[in-house]
XYZ file of C-alpha atoms in Angstrom:
404
model
C 21.754 -34.935 34.924
C 20.655 -34.160 31.388
C 22.853 -35.411 28.553
C 21.333 -33.074 25.937
C 23.758 -30.922 23.964
C 21.170 -28.150 23.921
C 20.966 -28.303 27.731
C 24.759 -28.153 27.908
C 24.740 -25.068 25.686
C 22.171 -23.291 27.851
C 23.778 -24.201 31.190
C 27.383 -24.016 29.986
C 30.213 -26.529 29.869
C 33.995 -26.487 30.371
C 37.021 -28.399 29.113
C 39.301 -29.374 32.033
C 42.849 -30.644 32.432
C 42.870 -32.843 35.578
C 46.083 -34.122 37.240
C 46.929 -35.868 40.507
C 47.356 -39.348 42.015
C 43.634 -39.915 42.582
C 42.429 -38.771 39.180
C 41.115 -42.110 37.994
C 39.369 -42.839 41.324
C 37.718 -39.425 41.297
C 36.450 -39.846 37.728
C 35.049 -43.288 38.609
C 33.182 -41.788 41.599
C 31.763 -38.946 39.524
C 30.582 -41.418 36.921
C 28.777 -43.461 39.603
C 27.095 -40.289 40.834
C 25.731 -39.615 37.341
C 28.038 -36.792 36.312
C 28.225 -36.747 32.496
C 31.732 -36.387 31.033
C 32.583 -36.243 27.353
C 35.688 -36.356 25.196
C 37.700 -38.045 27.969
C 41.334 -38.582 26.941
C 43.920 -40.157 29.280
C 47.596 -39.265 28.972
C 50.649 -39.995 31.055
C 50.395 -36.673 32.918
C 46.649 -36.371 33.432
C 43.176 -36.459 31.890
C 41.555 -34.031 29.428
C 37.738 -34.046 29.612
C 34.648 -31.938 29.070
C 31.795 -31.652 31.580
C 28.914 -29.340 32.389
C 29.039 -26.543 34.950
C 27.127 -28.770 37.410
C 29.733 -31.512 36.893
C 32.470 -28.936 37.604
C 30.880 -28.229 40.984
C 30.934 -31.942 41.887
C 34.610 -32.149 40.888
C 35.521 -29.098 42.976
C 33.754 -30.559 46.030
C 35.733 -33.829 45.843
C 39.140 -32.768 44.455
C 40.859 -32.309 47.846
C 39.751 -35.706 49.097
C 41.512 -37.366 46.152
C 44.414 -34.939 45.899
C 43.782 -33.784 42.354
C 44.206 -30.439 40.664
C 42.475 -29.134 37.540
C 42.797 -26.281 35.110
C 40.061 -24.840 32.892
C 41.222 -25.122 29.287
C 38.158 -23.742 27.514
C 34.621 -22.556 28.262
C 31.533 -23.259 26.144
C 27.867 -22.339 26.148
C 25.478 -19.438 26.576
C 26.635 -18.193 30.037
C 30.224 -17.695 28.891
C 29.101 -16.288 25.551
C 27.017 -13.720 27.440
C 30.021 -12.731 29.522
C 32.095 -12.223 26.376
C 29.383 -10.083 24.832
C 29.191 -7.957 27.979
C 32.947 -7.381 27.748
C 32.467 -6.407 24.089
C 29.549 -4.030 24.375
C 30.190 -2.403 21.008
C 29.986 -5.768 19.237
C 26.820 -6.707 21.116
C 25.235 -3.347 20.327
C 26.147 -3.786 16.671
C 24.583 -7.254 16.543
C 21.375 -5.979 18.144
C 21.305 -3.011 15.767
C 21.850 -5.344 12.794
C 18.886 -7.520 13.785
C 16.745 -4.424 14.397
C 17.645 -2.987 10.996
C 16.829 -6.304 9.285
C 13.488 -6.404 11.050
C 12.721 -2.806 10.076
C 13.705 -3.375 6.429
C 11.560 -6.498 6.208
C 8.586 -4.570 7.599
C 8.474 -2.162 4.644
C 7.007 -2.703 1.180
C 9.927 -2.405 -1.228
C 8.290 -3.470 -4.485
C 4.759 -3.549 -5.931
C 4.271 -6.089 -8.748
C 1.263 -5.846 -11.091
C 0.029 -9.085 -12.706
C -2.787 -9.422 -15.222
C -2.773 -5.922 -16.671
C -2.899 -5.721 -20.477
C -0.701 -2.876 -21.661
C 0.986 0.044 -19.931
C -2.267 2.013 -19.508
C -3.964 -0.713 -17.472
C -0.824 -1.251 -15.396
C -0.617 2.475 -14.651
C -4.321 2.490 -13.716
C -3.822 -0.407 -11.304
C -0.712 1.155 -9.722
C -2.532 4.457 -9.237
C -5.476 2.659 -7.624
C -3.052 0.817 -5.313
C -1.349 4.068 -4.291
C -4.708 5.726 -3.580
C -5.699 2.723 -1.465
C -2.479 3.090 0.586
C -0.355 0.375 -1.040
C 2.889 1.891 -2.335
C 6.654 1.490 -2.063
C 8.005 2.623 1.320
C 4.776 1.922 3.236
C 4.986 0.047 6.548
C 3.218 -3.301 6.323
C 1.708 -2.781 9.797
C -0.100 0.313 8.524
C -1.660 -1.445 5.530
C -5.299 -2.450 5.586
C -6.144 -6.160 5.282
C -5.660 -7.523 1.731
C -9.429 -7.967 1.238
C -10.106 -4.340 2.132
C -7.239 -3.140 -0.074
C -8.694 -5.125 -2.999
C -12.136 -3.581 -2.502
C -10.673 -0.061 -2.476
C -8.681 -0.748 -5.650
C -11.668 -2.180 -7.527
C -13.631 0.990 -6.713
C -10.771 3.126 -8.103
C -10.034 0.969 -11.210
C -13.158 1.009 -13.417
C -11.524 -1.125 -16.145
C -11.069 -4.153 -13.834
C -13.712 -6.599 -12.622
C -11.572 -8.176 -9.892
C -8.423 -7.251 -7.973
C -6.476 -9.399 -5.506
C -3.650 -8.350 -3.160
C -0.992 -10.654 -1.671
C 1.935 -9.635 0.538
C 5.032 -11.836 0.141
C 7.743 -10.619 2.497
C 8.629 -7.122 1.338
C 6.904 -7.545 -2.066
C 3.243 -6.712 -2.680
C 1.648 -8.612 -5.612
C -1.449 -7.031 -7.176
C -3.423 -9.283 -9.536
C -6.200 -7.900 -11.706
C -8.699 -9.211 -14.246
C -9.580 -6.592 -16.880
C -13.126 -6.147 -18.084
C -13.935 -7.825 -21.381
C -15.030 -5.199 -23.941
C -18.525 -5.511 -25.389
C -18.969 -8.051 -28.190
C -19.364 -6.110 -31.448
C -22.611 -6.532 -33.366
C -22.504 -8.675 -36.455
C -22.183 -6.697 -39.639
C -25.413 -6.392 -41.675
C -23.561 -5.555 -44.884
C -24.467 -8.053 -47.662
C -21.645 -10.485 -48.378
C -20.757 -13.917 -49.765
C -18.998 -16.913 -48.224
C -16.013 -17.812 -50.410
C -13.383 -20.569 -50.260
C -10.031 -19.709 -48.667
C -8.229 -22.926 -49.741
C -8.641 -25.601 -52.423
C -10.515 -28.676 -51.223
C -13.308 -31.177 -51.705
C -16.642 -30.209 -50.126
C -17.799 -32.558 -47.341
C -20.707 -30.719 -45.749
C -22.438 -27.318 -46.059
C -24.314 -25.795 -43.104
C -25.822 -22.534 -44.314
C -27.830 -20.385 -41.907
C -28.419 -17.533 -44.399
C -27.844 -17.208 -48.135
C -27.984 -19.446 -51.200
C -25.748 -22.551 -51.347
C -23.858 -22.836 -54.664
C -21.805 -26.004 -54.022
C -22.563 -29.579 -53.048
C -20.653 -32.465 -51.418
C -17.742 -34.117 -53.293
C -17.264 -30.968 -55.410
C -13.735 -29.614 -55.889
C -13.507 -25.879 -55.188
C -10.693 -23.338 -55.618
C -9.740 -20.308 -53.509
C -12.075 -17.356 -54.080
C -14.953 -19.483 -55.385
C -18.360 -18.490 -53.955
C -19.724 -21.204 -51.662
C -22.751 -19.463 -50.128
C -24.054 -16.483 -52.044
C -25.585 -13.441 -50.404
C -27.768 -12.910 -53.503
C -30.991 -14.794 -52.933
C -31.771 -14.594 -56.669
C -29.865 -13.406 -59.697
C -31.441 -9.926 -59.527
C -33.195 -10.173 -56.171
C -32.354 -8.815 -52.709
C -28.967 -9.469 -51.051
C -28.247 -10.531 -47.434
C -25.122 -11.156 -45.342
C -24.442 -14.823 -46.010
C -23.498 -16.962 -43.020
C -22.754 -20.622 -42.376
C -20.007 -23.225 -42.296
C -18.538 -25.084 -45.261
C -16.488 -28.120 -44.275
C -14.069 -29.507 -46.850
C -11.242 -31.990 -47.105
C -8.009 -30.009 -47.374
C -4.463 -31.287 -47.976
C -1.258 -30.132 -46.300
C 2.307 -31.206 -47.118
C 4.950 -31.141 -44.388
C 8.712 -31.605 -44.620
C 9.973 -33.309 -41.418
C 13.458 -34.405 -40.318
C 14.016 -36.831 -37.394
C 17.561 -37.611 -36.134
C 18.135 -41.315 -35.440
C 20.879 -40.603 -32.926
C 19.570 -38.713 -29.872
C 21.761 -37.306 -27.114
C 20.607 -36.160 -23.672
C 21.926 -35.730 -20.156
C 21.257 -38.015 -17.177
C 22.226 -38.221 -13.496
C 25.112 -40.514 -12.557
C 24.208 -40.780 -8.859
C 27.195 -38.769 -7.633
C 26.204 -35.711 -5.634
C 27.698 -32.980 -3.434
C 25.815 -31.188 -0.650
C 26.260 -27.581 0.410
C 24.593 -25.409 3.053
C 24.052 -21.674 2.756
C 22.826 -18.898 5.029
C 20.460 -16.831 2.871
C 20.073 -13.165 3.880
C 17.783 -11.346 1.497
C 18.948 -12.171 -2.021
C 22.534 -13.114 -0.980
C 23.735 -16.581 0.055
C 26.776 -17.269 2.264
C 28.209 -20.777 2.118
C 28.787 -22.196 5.597
C 29.263 -25.906 4.872
C 30.272 -28.137 1.976
C 33.479 -26.851 0.406
C 34.353 -29.966 -1.585
C 34.824 -29.523 -5.321
C 31.681 -30.011 -7.399
C 31.569 -32.143 -10.583
C 32.185 -30.277 -13.862
C 28.563 -30.609 -15.039
C 25.870 -30.528 -12.362
C 22.133 -30.183 -11.791
C 21.319 -28.250 -8.607
C 18.295 -28.780 -6.373
C 17.717 -26.383 -3.433
C 15.646 -26.775 -0.281
C 15.011 -23.588 1.697
C 13.587 -23.372 5.207
C 10.470 -21.398 6.081
C 11.353 -19.794 9.393
C 8.574 -17.543 10.717
C 7.930 -15.528 13.822
C 4.150 -15.583 13.870
C 2.976 -14.510 10.436
C 6.268 -12.729 9.678
C 8.786 -14.622 7.569
C 12.339 -14.128 8.834
C 14.755 -12.493 6.356
C 17.402 -15.059 7.314
C 16.838 -18.609 6.036
C 18.865 -21.808 5.698
C 19.352 -23.297 2.222
C 20.480 -26.882 1.614
C 21.689 -27.375 -1.962
C 22.451 -30.725 -3.595
C 24.609 -30.749 -6.745
C 24.077 -33.890 -8.857
C 26.612 -34.940 -11.481
C 25.191 -34.957 -15.009
C 26.590 -37.215 -17.724
C 25.624 -37.070 -21.407
C 23.889 -40.135 -22.844
C 23.308 -41.155 -26.461
C 20.829 -43.706 -27.790
C 19.731 -44.902 -31.212
C 16.169 -44.469 -32.502
C 14.587 -47.158 -34.678
C 13.427 -46.139 -38.166
C 9.839 -47.220 -37.387
C 9.857 -45.038 -34.272
C 11.244 -42.175 -36.325
C 8.359 -42.534 -38.808
C 5.804 -42.378 -35.981
C 7.527 -39.303 -34.572
C 7.519 -37.696 -38.034
C 3.757 -38.238 -38.316
C 3.229 -36.633 -34.908
C 5.364 -33.629 -35.866
C 3.514 -33.237 -39.158
C 0.174 -33.304 -37.338
C 1.365 -30.592 -34.936
C 2.572 -28.522 -37.899
C -0.824 -28.825 -39.598
C -2.668 -27.853 -36.406
C -0.610 -24.688 -36.168
C -1.451 -23.818 -39.803
C -5.118 -24.835 -39.890
C -6.111 -23.725 -36.390
C -7.869 -25.573 -33.616
C -11.212 -26.130 -35.402
C -10.060 -29.006 -37.609
C -10.066 -32.824 -37.683
C -7.251 -34.955 -39.126
C -8.699 -37.508 -41.565
C -5.484 -39.352 -42.412
C -1.739 -39.145 -43.078
C 0.515 -40.624 -45.750
C 4.292 -40.617 -46.203
C 4.885 -39.492 -49.769
C 8.670 -39.748 -49.706
C 11.399 -40.589 -47.200
C 15.182 -40.930 -47.241
C 18.003 -41.607 -44.775
C 20.980 -39.268 -44.889
C 23.804 -39.177 -42.316
C 21.740 -40.578 -39.453
C 18.638 -38.423 -40.114
C 15.279 -39.461 -41.528
C 13.823 -36.917 -43.992
C 10.146 -37.414 -44.812
C 7.493 -35.646 -46.896
C 4.090 -36.243 -45.298
C 0.625 -35.537 -46.733
C -2.025 -34.801 -44.104
C -5.730 -34.780 -44.975
C -7.882 -32.665 -42.657
C -11.491 -31.546 -42.378
C -11.835 -27.816 -41.752
C -14.114 -24.866 -42.405
C -12.767 -23.143 -45.522
C -15.439 -20.440 -45.751
C -14.749 -16.727 -45.218
C -16.846 -13.602 -45.710
C -16.205 -11.539 -48.829
C -18.075 -8.527 -50.271
C -20.505 -9.111 -53.094
C -18.907 -7.829 -56.331
C -20.699 -4.956 -58.061
C -22.216 -6.371 -61.248
C -22.471 -2.906 -62.820
C -18.702 -2.418 -62.536
C -17.816 -5.525 -64.521
C -15.925 -5.065 -67.812
C -18.879 -6.417 -69.815
C -21.358 -3.970 -68.356
C -18.902 -1.068 -68.707
C -18.332 -1.902 -72.365
C -22.088 -2.102 -73.034
C -22.554 1.278 -71.384
C -19.872 2.860 -73.593
C -21.417 1.405 -76.777
């Protein structure tokens, strides 16, 4: 006979109270015949044991020969559970109705999420295209077209998007779109100069149009003309263009604490099991008290019936105890960290098109466990920017000559 607990559940099992003078001999015979008995407990008056329904039949066939009597204490398994449900038809009907309602609710689209739209107008356009394609809240998932076909319909109805993707996750429909990039504007043909935006020392000038007015190793100030749009003093003017690379200096004030505190795992953990129905979780195992400060890690099952994900899942959560830890940072390490922070600060100010040439600590001091440092960072960056060519006729000198 099978010793599987699952087989016992399907076939049914019973807990018996057996008494009589030949009880021990009968149990020994049943054991030799292969009848599986569990939870056997001998007392002075009799024996309490659990066996399958097939084992019960063997015991009934041999009980008179050994002069024993038995009483059914409890019944277990699917056959007896079915009998109880038949006696409680209202409860059984309610359980079936509950499962049917869960299945019906999980077969409907309850939310449509839009990802990738820039602004409310594009989001509204994508939602309208989805509704016209048949994807909207309250729609049965079985009546929806395949995601590829839905995406094609939406692209045809959303002229401001170059690509649309549709993904159904349970009762949520996710619509992802890539907006069209607007046309690149034409470069302005208005005559202009290239002027300095920051003080620095010129390293290299790469002029594609205009007249270069500076040379390497020259110190320039903000507003100074670097590439002129005037080809000659009184000649024609053009829109100057090019790149002017200069060495620029930035000063950063950085503070680094020498005493750093963080949190780490102690190794103590508590496990809990939940039955997740929709967005709610019902704890079914693990009621021991958790540590005061914990880090939780969850593992959720992926139960499916075909391609349909069941609304009921099992969640195993592990709560790890967290303990604060403090360590001391060396002054040399703090200096290195200060240089890294200063470099990040300069990158945020100067932009991505720059190269760090060097760093120097101008001043540092220790105060109450914190290192305060003033750091000079030398970078190479393009300091040129377009500026209109000033009107020579509107200068104070020319205006005064006109009045005289």
